[in-house]
Amino acid sequence: MGTIGRQELVDTKFSEQSTSVYNLSVLAGTDRLSYFVQDSQHTVILLRSYDFPERGPSNDFAEKIRNVYLQDEWIRLPYKRISFGLLDPIATLVPGRLYQKGMERAYLEAMSQLADSDNLHADFVEPLGLYNAYRVPKGVQELIQKSFEGARLYHHHTALLLAFYKLAASRSGHRMFLNIRQQWVQIAVFDQRDLLFCNAFQFQSGKDFIYYVMLTFDQLGLKPEVVPVVLSGQITAQSENYRLLYRYIRHLTLVQKPDYLQFGSAFDQLPPHFFFDLYSLQLCAL
């Protein structure tokens, strides 16, 4: 059905008969769909992740989500609450004082061409006083409404910004956050509680990757030997991207498990930073 590389962790506490008291969080992009289930005590007891092939029977975003839904018996079970996060590159941040409801198309058309059928949304990122305006392709929205009835929809950047803000606000000074997916890096820079920069870049090589990181330092007038960088996503200390970062950046750390969730014992084997963006959806629902 066009999906490969399923990763799975299941805690012994997970029960198919108890999902009516569980919460489901799904994060979907054109590169991967991941989801986790948490019990009534906010403990993560199930995680599944599907990597989509770069070339497959269909490059249609909605079709990729539908294929996972049809082949995964647990994602179709009834849940108490469903949060659905979308990673779509067409999104922009608008200061709260300037945001006008109903003007999302104008905000987004300034950066990209939209289809007439695109649905337009905006999440309020309350701690930052910003709105995140984004598109949802018609087929994707219809699929979510039909297959994940009652799901609350959020943009990927909204979840990450809430999580990064929570980490940045706890310490003074500048910090850069990088979230890495297959060929995307999301970069956010904070000065404690103030967001200075947020953008996403598609890269094809390690050279491209480090270029965007160093360009951000340069644009903000910050020094990589001074400003700490916190990593999340699909990166390991053995990867080329990590080695490149280590060459230029003095203070480099991997993000730890979020304090707003608990984890079953099955998750001890999973590096906590791998699915940090997925876990961040929990903050949207609080």
XYZ file of C-alpha atoms in Angstrom:
286
model
C 0.000 0.000 0.000
C 2.948 2.316 -0.390
C 4.264 2.392 3.177
C 7.508 0.903 4.417
C 9.669 0.711 7.517
C 7.098 0.483 10.280
C 8.538 1.098 13.734
C 6.556 -0.014 16.752
C 6.719 0.092 20.545
C 3.918 -1.391 22.639
C 3.730 -1.338 26.426
C 2.095 -4.219 28.241
C -0.531 -1.785 29.578
C -2.015 -1.229 26.130
C -5.424 -2.877 25.692
C -7.570 -2.785 22.564
C -10.658 -2.980 24.769
C -9.756 0.207 26.694
C -9.151 2.702 23.889
C -12.337 4.629 24.727
C -10.400 6.151 27.657
C -7.165 6.626 25.681
C -6.013 9.653 23.673
C -4.595 9.336 20.145
C -2.087 11.801 18.666
C -1.178 11.551 14.962
C 1.491 13.515 13.092
C 1.515 13.221 9.298
C 3.870 14.597 6.677
C 4.633 13.519 3.136
C 7.730 11.732 4.479
C 6.257 9.906 7.478
C 3.162 9.274 9.581
C 3.602 8.577 13.290
C 1.183 8.237 16.156
C 1.145 7.534 19.859
C -1.513 6.479 22.337
C -1.603 7.631 25.946
C -3.691 6.212 28.756
C -5.775 8.138 31.300
C -2.622 8.820 33.367
C -0.902 10.556 30.405
C 1.445 7.606 29.979
C 2.501 6.792 26.414
C 1.782 3.100 25.919
C 1.902 2.695 22.137
C 3.854 4.250 19.281
C 3.842 3.385 15.603
C 5.650 5.151 12.792
C 5.573 4.629 9.021
C 8.220 5.981 6.657
C 6.871 6.761 3.220
C 9.027 5.901 0.188
C 10.293 8.848 -1.835
C 8.836 7.193 -4.917
C 5.826 4.965 -4.627
C 2.460 4.083 -6.158
C 1.146 7.467 -5.109
C 2.718 10.764 -4.092
C -0.676 12.080 -3.025
C -0.599 13.177 0.617
C -4.165 12.088 1.371
C -3.558 8.689 -0.230
C -0.530 8.086 1.967
C -2.551 8.797 5.107
C -5.418 6.620 3.834
C -3.077 3.684 3.195
C -1.858 3.729 6.789
C -5.413 4.042 8.084
C -6.545 1.016 6.064
C -3.683 -1.267 7.054
C -3.309 -0.291 10.723
C -5.915 -1.903 12.952
C -5.062 0.151 16.066
C -5.295 3.600 14.528
C -8.912 2.825 13.573
C -10.049 2.010 17.119
C -12.341 4.461 18.981
C -10.468 6.959 21.168
C -11.532 9.486 23.758
C -9.658 12.350 22.111
C -7.785 12.642 18.821
C -5.182 15.283 17.973
C -4.009 15.368 14.362
C -0.908 17.325 13.384
C 0.017 18.114 9.779
C 3.427 18.947 8.376
C 2.854 21.147 5.339
C 5.481 23.643 4.161
C 2.933 26.334 3.340
C 2.559 28.085 6.686
C 3.390 31.483 8.106
C 3.444 33.182 11.510
C 1.392 36.338 12.026
C 1.679 38.582 15.114
C -1.515 38.520 17.129
C -1.965 42.292 16.903
C -1.971 42.083 13.092
C -3.949 38.887 12.597
C -7.441 39.143 11.118
C -9.642 36.083 10.970
C -10.601 35.253 7.398
C -7.412 36.766 5.949
C -5.433 33.498 5.949
C -5.386 33.298 2.148
C -3.811 36.738 1.888
C -1.135 35.824 4.437
C -0.269 32.571 2.681
C -0.466 33.757 -0.924
C 2.320 36.191 -0.107
C 4.639 33.176 0.142
C 3.139 30.514 -2.160
C 0.421 29.816 -4.692
C -2.685 28.178 -3.241
C -5.313 26.008 -4.869
C -8.877 27.291 -4.752
C -9.861 24.078 -2.989
C -7.313 24.422 -0.169
C -8.762 24.754 3.319
C -7.116 27.477 5.400
C -6.574 27.345 9.143
C -4.772 29.247 11.882
C -3.583 28.026 15.294
C -3.090 30.507 18.113
C 0.320 30.000 19.726
C -0.706 31.649 22.974
C 2.639 31.956 24.841
C 4.138 33.778 21.863
C 1.094 35.859 20.961
C 1.264 34.548 17.382
C -1.055 32.896 14.911
C 0.272 30.118 12.707
C -1.667 30.262 9.427
C -1.490 27.210 7.173
C -3.237 25.351 4.387
C -4.799 21.895 4.454
C -5.369 20.320 1.009
C -9.038 19.527 0.453
C -8.513 15.775 0.137
C -6.522 15.647 3.374
C -9.121 17.569 5.363
C -11.968 15.416 4.042
C -10.046 12.246 4.917
C -9.324 13.412 8.464
C -12.939 14.435 9.043
C -14.207 11.093 7.762
C -11.656 8.694 9.248
C -10.703 10.508 12.476
C -14.074 11.798 13.564
C -13.878 14.662 16.038
C -10.111 15.110 15.639
C -8.607 18.468 16.552
C -6.338 19.677 13.765
C -3.010 21.457 14.350
C 0.034 22.389 12.321
C 3.384 20.763 13.020
C 5.076 24.120 13.680
C 2.487 25.007 16.312
C 3.335 21.920 18.351
C 7.085 22.402 17.989
C 6.967 26.078 18.906
C 5.028 25.297 22.081
C 7.569 22.640 23.029
C 10.606 24.764 22.164
C 9.151 27.741 24.046
C 8.717 25.582 27.136
C 12.411 24.646 27.002
C 13.662 28.119 26.090
C 11.689 29.919 28.803
C 13.396 27.903 31.524
C 16.831 29.407 30.791
C 18.171 32.864 30.039
C 19.960 33.817 26.851
C 19.798 32.613 23.279
C 19.116 29.020 22.261
C 18.694 27.453 18.840
C 16.420 24.449 18.321
C 16.693 22.104 15.351
C 14.143 19.428 14.526
C 15.310 17.080 11.781
C 13.154 14.898 9.586
C 14.190 12.961 6.465
C 14.991 15.973 4.295
C 13.661 18.850 6.352
C 15.088 20.865 9.207
C 12.949 23.184 11.293
C 14.940 25.928 12.981
C 13.733 28.111 15.836
C 15.814 30.598 17.805
C 14.727 32.052 21.131
C 16.092 34.653 23.485
C 14.524 33.084 26.561
C 10.795 33.781 26.023
C 11.170 35.801 22.816
C 11.037 34.041 19.448
C 13.632 35.547 17.115
C 13.444 33.178 14.166
C 11.384 30.257 12.885
C 11.600 28.602 9.483
C 11.808 25.222 7.750
C 14.292 24.266 5.056
C 14.426 21.313 2.710
C 17.912 19.894 2.220
C 19.399 17.250 -0.060
C 22.799 16.797 1.554
C 24.757 17.426 4.724
C 26.311 20.439 3.014
C 22.861 21.956 2.466
C 21.857 21.148 6.031
C 24.794 22.871 7.711
C 24.500 25.818 5.305
C 20.990 26.649 6.543
C 22.029 26.306 10.183
C 25.071 28.559 9.805
C 23.090 31.019 7.667
C 20.629 31.417 10.539
C 23.446 32.181 12.953
C 24.810 34.755 10.526
C 21.453 36.440 9.882
C 20.839 36.874 13.609
C 24.386 37.967 14.382
C 24.875 35.055 16.792
C 28.025 33.018 17.391
C 27.885 29.211 17.037
C 30.654 28.849 19.594
C 28.487 30.626 22.186
C 24.813 29.828 21.543
C 23.628 26.346 22.680
C 21.886 24.204 20.067
C 19.262 21.635 21.066
C 18.498 18.790 18.658
C 15.375 16.717 18.163
C 14.123 14.395 15.445
C 15.785 11.811 13.245
C 19.443 12.323 14.058
C 22.085 10.272 15.866
C 25.576 11.043 17.095
C 26.907 8.797 14.296
C 25.128 10.639 11.467
C 26.788 13.006 9.007
C 24.542 15.890 10.029
C 25.492 15.505 13.684
C 29.202 15.385 12.856
C 28.861 18.580 10.821
C 27.104 20.333 13.678
C 29.702 19.110 16.154
C 32.438 20.604 13.983
C 31.004 24.127 14.134
C 28.932 24.299 17.331
C 30.422 24.112 20.805
C 27.313 23.495 22.924
C 25.295 20.702 21.291
C 22.712 18.583 23.128
C 19.909 16.146 22.332
C 16.526 16.943 23.817
C 15.326 14.745 26.673
C 11.919 13.197 27.342
C 9.208 15.852 27.725
C 7.999 16.389 31.282
C 4.347 16.652 30.232
C 4.138 12.948 29.393
C 5.009 9.702 31.139
C 6.359 6.693 29.278
C 5.834 2.973 29.668
C 8.863 0.762 30.219
C 8.860 -0.305 26.538
C 10.078 3.198 25.657
C 13.345 2.911 27.568
C 14.941 1.569 24.372
C 13.874 4.530 22.218
C 16.036 7.698 22.112
C 13.730 10.401 23.554
C 14.546 12.962 20.856
C 13.458 10.780 17.898
C 9.727 11.595 18.147
C 9.873 14.867 20.061
C 7.712 16.638 17.449
C 5.049 13.943 17.754
C 5.039 14.179 21.568
C 4.744 17.968 21.268
C 1.162 17.586 20.027
C 0.246 16.979 23.657
C 0.872 20.669 24.372
C -1.680 21.727 21.740
C -4.373 19.797 23.550
C -3.678 21.152 27.051
